[in-house]
Coordinates of C-alpha atoms in Angstrom, one line a residue:
Chain V
M1 CA 16.6 -37.8 7.1
G2 CA 18.7 -40.7 8.5
L3 CA 16.7 -41.0 11.7
K4 CA 13.7 -43.2 11.3
L5 CA 11.5 -45.1 13.6
S6 CA 12.3 -48.3 11.9
R7 CA 12.4 -50.3 15.0
W8 CA 8.9 -49.2 15.9
T9 CA 7.8 -50.6 12.7
V10 CA 9.6 -53.8 13.3
T11 CA 8.2 -54.2 16.7
R12 CA 4.7 -53.4 15.5
N13 CA 4.9 -56.0 12.8
V14 CA 6.3 -58.5 15.2
L15 CA 3.6 -57.9 17.7
G16 CA 1.0 -57.9 15.0
G17 CA 2.3 -61.2 13.8
K18 CA 3.0 -59.7 10.4
A19 CA 6.7 -60.4 10.3
E20 CA 9.3 -62.6 11.7
G21 CA 11.2 -60.2 13.9
A22 CA 14.8 -61.0 14.6
G23 CA 15.5 -58.2 16.9
P24 CA 15.9 -58.2 20.7
E25 CA 12.2 -57.4 21.1
R26 CA 11.4 -60.9 20.0
L27 CA 13.9 -62.4 22.4
L28 CA 12.3 -60.5 25.2
D29 CA 8.9 -61.8 24.2
G30 CA 7.6 -58.6 22.8
S31 CA 7.2 -57.0 26.2
V32 CA 9.7 -54.2 25.5
I33 CA 10.2 -51.8 22.7
L34 CA 13.7 -50.8 21.8
T35 CA 14.3 -47.5 20.0
R36 CA 16.7 -44.6 20.2
L37 CA 16.0 -42.1 23.0
E38 CA 16.2 -39.3 20.5
A39 CA 13.6 -40.8 18.3
A40 CA 11.3 -41.5 21.2
V41 CA 11.5 -38.0 22.5
N42 CA 10.9 -36.5 19.1
W43 CA 7.9 -38.8 18.7
A44 CA 6.5 -37.4 22.0
R45 CA 7.3 -33.8 21.1
K46 CA 5.7 -33.8 17.7
Y47 CA 2.3 -34.9 19.0
S48 CA 2.3 -32.4 21.9
F49 CA 2.7 -28.9 20.7
F50 CA 1.6 -26.1 23.0
L51 CA 0.8 -23.1 20.9
Y52 CA 1.4 -19.5 21.7
P53 CA -0.9 -17.6 19.2
F54 CA 0.8 -14.3 18.4
V55 CA -2.3 -13.0 16.5
T56 CA -2.1 -9.5 15.0
A57 CA -4.4 -9.4 12.0
C58 CA -7.1 -11.0 9.9
C59 CA -5.3 -14.3 9.7
G60 CA -6.5 -14.7 13.3
M61 CA -10.0 -15.5 12.0
E62 CA -8.5 -18.4 10.0
F63 CA -6.6 -19.5 13.1
M64 CA -9.8 -19.6 15.1
S65 CA -11.3 -21.7 12.3
V66 CA -8.5 -24.2 12.2
A67 CA -8.3 -24.4 15.9
G68 CA -12.0 -24.8 16.3
P69 CA -14.0 -28.0 16.0
R70 CA -14.5 -28.0 12.3
Y71 CA -10.9 -28.3 11.2
D72 CA -9.7 -29.3 14.7
L73 CA -6.0 -28.8 15.2
D74 CA -6.5 -31.0 18.3
R75 CA -6.4 -34.1 16.1
F76 CA -2.7 -33.5 15.6
G77 CA -1.9 -32.8 19.3
A78 CA -1.6 -29.1 18.9
A79 CA -4.8 -27.9 20.6
L80 CA -4.1 -26.1 23.7
P81 CA -3.1 -22.4 23.3
R82 CA -1.0 -21.2 26.1
F83 CA -1.2 -17.5 26.7
S84 CA 2.2 -17.3 28.3
P85 CA 5.2 -17.8 26.1
R86 CA 6.9 -19.6 29.0
Q87 CA 4.4 -22.4 28.8
A88 CA 4.5 -22.8 25.0
D89 CA 6.8 -24.4 22.6
L90 CA 5.2 -23.5 19.2
L91 CA 5.1 -19.8 18.4
M92 CA 2.3 -19.2 15.9
V93 CA 2.9 -15.8 14.3
V94 CA -0.5 -15.0 12.8
G95 CA -0.7 -11.8 10.9
T96 CA 1.2 -8.7 9.9
I97 CA 4.2 -7.7 12.1
S98 CA 5.0 -4.0 12.1
H99 CA 8.4 -2.6 12.9
K100 CA 7.0 -1.2 16.1
Q101 CA 5.8 -4.6 17.1
A102 CA 9.0 -6.4 16.1
P103 CA 10.7 -6.0 19.5
I104 CA 7.7 -7.5 21.2
L105 CA 7.8 -10.6 18.9
V106 CA 11.5 -11.0 19.6
K107 CA 10.9 -10.7 23.3
V108 CA 8.1 -13.3 23.2
Y109 CA 10.4 -15.7 21.2
N110 CA 13.2 -15.2 23.7
Q111 CA 10.9 -15.9 26.6
M112 CA 9.9 -19.3 25.3
A113 CA 11.7 -22.3 26.7
E114 CA 13.6 -24.6 24.4
P115 CA 12.9 -26.6 22.4
K116 CA 10.7 -24.2 20.5
W117 CA 9.4 -23.9 17.0
V118 CA 8.1 -21.0 15.0
F119 CA 5.2 -21.2 12.6
A120 CA 4.8 -18.3 10.1
F121 CA 1.0 -18.2 9.5
G122 CA 0.0 -16.2 6.4
V123 CA 1.9 -14.3 3.8
C124 CA 2.4 -11.2 5.9
A125 CA 4.3 -13.2 8.5
V126 CA 6.2 -15.1 5.8
S127 CA 7.4 -12.1 3.7
G128 CA 5.5 -9.0 4.6
G129 CA 3.0 -9.8 1.8
F130 CA 1.7 -6.9 -0.1
Y131 CA 2.7 -4.5 2.7
D132 CA 6.0 -3.6 1.1
N133 CA 6.1 -0.3 2.9
Y134 CA 7.7 1.7 5.6
S135 CA 6.0 0.1 8.5
V136 CA 5.9 -3.6 8.0
V137 CA 8.6 -6.2 8.7
Q138 CA 9.4 -8.0 5.5
G139 CA 9.1 -11.5 6.9
I140 CA 9.5 -12.6 10.5
D141 CA 12.6 -14.6 9.5
T142 CA 14.5 -11.3 9.5
L143 CA 13.9 -11.4 13.3
I144 CA 13.6 -15.0 14.5
P145 CA 14.3 -18.4 13.1
V146 CA 11.2 -19.9 11.3
D147 CA 10.5 -23.6 10.9
I148 CA 7.4 -23.6 8.8
Y149 CA 6.1 -21.0 6.3
V150 CA 2.5 -21.2 5.4
P151 CA 1.6 -18.5 2.8
G152 CA -1.8 -17.4 1.8
C153 CA -3.9 -14.4 2.4
P154 CA -5.2 -15.9 4.6
P155 CA -4.2 -19.6 4.3
R156 CA -6.9 -22.2 4.0
P157 CA -7.2 -24.3 7.1
E158 CA -6.1 -27.3 5.1
M159 CA -2.8 -25.4 4.4
V160 CA -2.3 -24.9 8.0
L161 CA -2.9 -28.5 8.8
D162 CA -0.5 -29.5 6.1
G163 CA 2.0 -27.1 7.5
L164 CA 1.6 -28.6 11.0
L165 CA 2.1 -32.1 9.6
L166 CA 5.3 -30.9 7.8
L167 CA 6.4 -29.4 11.1
Q168 CA 5.8 -32.8 12.7
Q169 CA 8.0 -34.4 10.1
K170 CA 10.7 -31.9 10.8
V171 CA 10.5 -32.4 14.5
K172 CA 10.8 -36.2 14.0
Q173 CA 14.1 -35.7 12.3
E174 CA 15.7 -33.4 14.8
R175 CA 18.9 -34.2 16.7
W176 CA 19.9 -33.4 20.2
S177 CA 22.5 -31.1 18.7
D178 CA 19.8 -28.9 17.2
W179 CA 19.1 -27.5 20.7
P180 CA 19.3 -25.1 22.2
R181 CA 19.0 -22.5 19.4
G182 CA 19.7 -19.6 21.7
E183 CA 18.4 -16.0 21.5
A184 CA 17.0 -14.5 18.4
P185 CA 19.8 -13.2 16.2
V186 CA 18.8 -9.6 16.0
S187 CA 21.0 -6.6 16.7
R188 CA 18.5 -4.4 18.5
C189 CA 15.3 -4.9 20.4
Chain U
M1 CA -22.5 31.9 -4.6
D2 CA -23.4 33.5 -1.3
A3 CA -20.8 33.3 1.4
S4 CA -22.0 31.5 4.5
V5 CA -22.2 33.1 7.9
T6 CA -19.0 31.5 9.0
L7 CA -17.0 32.7 6.0
K8 CA -18.5 36.1 6.1
K9 CA -17.6 36.6 9.8
L10 CA -14.2 35.1 9.3
T11 CA -13.4 37.5 6.4
E12 CA -14.6 40.5 8.3
K13 CA -12.6 39.6 11.4
F14 CA -9.4 38.5 9.7
P15 CA -9.2 40.4 6.4
D16 CA -5.4 40.0 6.1
A17 CA -5.1 36.4 7.2
I18 CA -7.7 34.9 4.7
V19 CA -6.2 33.9 1.4
G20 CA -9.4 32.7 -0.1
T21 CA -12.8 31.2 0.6
H22 CA -15.3 29.1 -1.2
N23 CA -18.4 27.1 -0.3
Y24 CA -18.6 24.6 -3.1
R25 CA -21.7 22.6 -2.8
G26 CA -22.3 24.0 0.6
D27 CA -18.9 23.0 2.1
D28 CA -17.5 26.1 3.7
T29 CA -13.8 26.3 3.1
A30 CA -11.3 29.0 4.1
I31 CA -7.7 29.1 3.1
V32 CA -5.7 31.0 5.6
K33 CA -2.2 32.1 6.4
K34 CA -0.6 30.0 9.1
E35 CA 0.5 32.9 11.3
K36 CA -3.0 33.6 12.6
I37 CA -4.2 30.1 12.8
R38 CA -4.6 30.0 16.6
D39 CA -6.5 33.3 16.7
I40 CA -8.8 32.1 13.9
C41 CA -9.5 28.9 15.8
L42 CA -10.2 30.7 19.0
F43 CA -12.6 33.0 17.2
L44 CA -14.4 30.1 15.5
R45 CA -14.8 28.4 18.8
D46 CA -15.9 31.3 20.9
D47 CA -17.9 33.6 18.7
P48 CA -21.6 33.2 19.7
D49 CA -22.7 32.9 16.0
L50 CA -20.2 30.2 15.2
L51 CA -19.3 28.1 18.3
Y52 CA -17.2 25.5 16.5
N53 CA -16.7 23.5 19.6
F54 CA -15.9 20.1 18.0
M55 CA -12.6 19.6 16.2
M56 CA -13.4 16.6 14.0
D57 CA -10.2 16.1 12.1
L58 CA -6.7 17.6 11.5
T59 CA -4.5 16.4 8.8
V60 CA -1.9 17.5 6.3
V61 CA -1.8 17.4 2.5
D62 CA 1.5 17.4 0.7
Y63 CA 1.4 19.2 -2.7
L64 CA 4.9 18.3 -3.8
G65 CA 6.2 20.9 -6.3
R66 CA 3.9 23.7 -5.2
D67 CA 4.8 26.6 -3.0
P68 CA 3.7 26.6 -0.2
R69 CA 4.1 22.9 -0.3
F70 CA 2.0 21.7 2.7
E71 CA -1.6 22.4 3.8
V72 CA -2.7 21.7 7.3
V73 CA -6.4 21.0 7.1
Y74 CA -8.8 21.4 10.1
H75 CA -12.3 20.1 10.0
L76 CA -14.6 21.8 12.5
Y77 CA -18.1 21.2 13.6
S78 CA -20.4 23.4 15.5
L79 CA -22.7 21.3 17.7
P80 CA -25.0 24.3 18.7
H81 CA -25.5 25.5 15.1
N82 CA -25.1 22.2 13.2
R83 CA -22.5 23.6 10.8
R84 CA -19.2 22.5 9.5
V85 CA -16.2 24.4 8.2
R86 CA -12.9 23.4 6.7
I87 CA -9.8 25.6 7.4
K88 CA -6.7 25.1 5.3
A89 CA -3.5 26.7 6.5
L90 CA -0.6 27.0 4.1
V91 CA 2.8 25.9 5.3
P92 CA 5.8 26.3 3.1
E93 CA 8.6 23.8 3.2
S94 CA 11.1 26.5 4.2
D95 CA 9.3 27.1 7.5
L96 CA 7.5 24.0 8.7
T97 CA 6.1 25.4 11.9
I98 CA 2.6 26.3 12.7
D99 CA 1.0 27.2 16.0
S100 CA -0.6 24.3 17.9
V101 CA -4.3 24.4 18.5
V102 CA -4.2 22.0 21.5
S103 CA -5.0 25.0 23.7
V104 CA -8.1 25.6 21.7
W105 CA -9.3 22.0 21.4
V106 CA -7.7 19.3 23.4
A107 CA -8.7 16.8 20.7
A108 CA -6.0 18.3 18.5
D109 CA -3.3 16.7 20.6
W110 CA -3.0 13.3 19.0
F111 CA -3.9 14.6 15.5
E112 CA -1.0 17.0 15.6
R113 CA 1.3 14.3 16.8
E114 CA 0.2 12.1 13.9
A115 CA 0.6 15.0 11.4
Y116 CA 4.1 15.6 12.8
D117 CA 4.9 11.9 12.6
M118 CA 3.8 11.5 9.0
Y119 CA 4.6 14.8 7.5
G120 CA 7.1 16.5 9.7
V121 CA 5.1 19.7 10.3
V122 CA 6.1 21.1 13.6
F123 CA 3.3 22.4 15.9
A124 CA 4.7 25.1 18.0
G125 CA 3.3 25.1 21.5
H126 CA 2.3 21.5 21.5
P127 CA 2.7 20.0 25.0
N128 CA 4.2 16.7 23.9
L129 CA 5.2 16.7 20.2
R130 CA 6.6 13.2 19.8
R131 CA 6.0 10.5 17.2
I132 CA 2.8 8.7 17.9
L133 CA 2.4 5.8 15.4
L134 CA 6.0 5.3 14.4
Y135 CA 8.9 4.7 16.8
E136 CA 11.7 6.8 18.1
G137 CA 14.6 6.4 15.7
F138 CA 12.5 6.3 12.5
E139 CA 14.1 8.4 9.9
G140 CA 12.0 10.7 7.7
H141 CA 8.3 11.2 7.4
P142 CA 6.6 8.5 5.4
L143 CA 3.5 10.1 4.0
R144 CA 5.5 12.8 2.3
K145 CA 5.3 12.4 -1.5
D146 CA 9.1 12.3 -1.8
Y147 CA 9.5 9.6 0.8
P148 CA 11.3 6.8 -1.1
L149 CA 9.0 3.9 -1.8
K150 CA 11.6 1.2 -1.1
K151 CA 13.3 2.9 1.8
R152 CA 14.1 0.6 4.7
Q153 CA 14.5 1.8 8.3
P154 CA 17.5 0.8 10.4
L155 CA 15.5 -0.6 13.2
I156 CA 15.9 -4.3 13.7
G157 CA 17.2 -7.3 11.9
P158 CA 19.7 -7.5 9.0
V159 CA 17.2 -7.0 6.1
N160 CA 14.6 -4.7 7.4

């Protein structure tokens, strides 16, 4: 939590005439913004997710709803779905993952370039949901690291937006040392 | 109740193989021994009065605790005569093989693979008897009544 964009705030207030800034920005006549590179990069990353929708089940309809104009994921910079994992940095796992499909999911995850984030969309992706049976993976976090869990069967679009905002908060607090994460920690696939 | 044409002809042709028949509410059903199943199916398909040329469904029922434990159920339809029949072949747990009917109806191919996948009934003479829905390495047959509810398969990941 230690990393904050406090200097952004200072600069904004100085430029807006709200506060008497004492920082170097003022000495340089407000023509530059000083921040930490880590914070600036994280700021850019969190408003520019490229989704890979791994859609397997009925949650996909809710995904379409939240990605469409009514709820409009685009407002938060996460609009453009890429249908190649190599061009994406946010893996949206939308729906039930069966054991037979698990190796595919792991492969897609491993194909994505770092930095990358995983969004478990719906209760099946979160924990297997009510499919506590022989064929369904009991939560995708048994296969790959997950950043945000959004339960619900299916989740309301508001929940998804809330999850995306939480993910943005998380990205904002990341450090260089968080990357790379490396391959998915599974034994077989 | 009067036996239908199908059941009458079937009983005449295979008196030893038929364990029982009924046509409750017009649904023809014959319970047969598994040894003659392929001959019975060929007869049903080729006899001019029957011509069951459409195999609609093949599945297995697990009567746990009964002997014979399994029943392989065939649902057949005759397009020329607009008639249906249900054949139930009894398969004991001690000998889980039954002749494949893929050579009679090609449609039986994937049905038999699914039945093998879920119940472990072996269809002798099937051209490609592998699991169809589950994956290689799955242990057991999940639709059997004694498959443990909480059993986890050693496929992937530490918890699954």
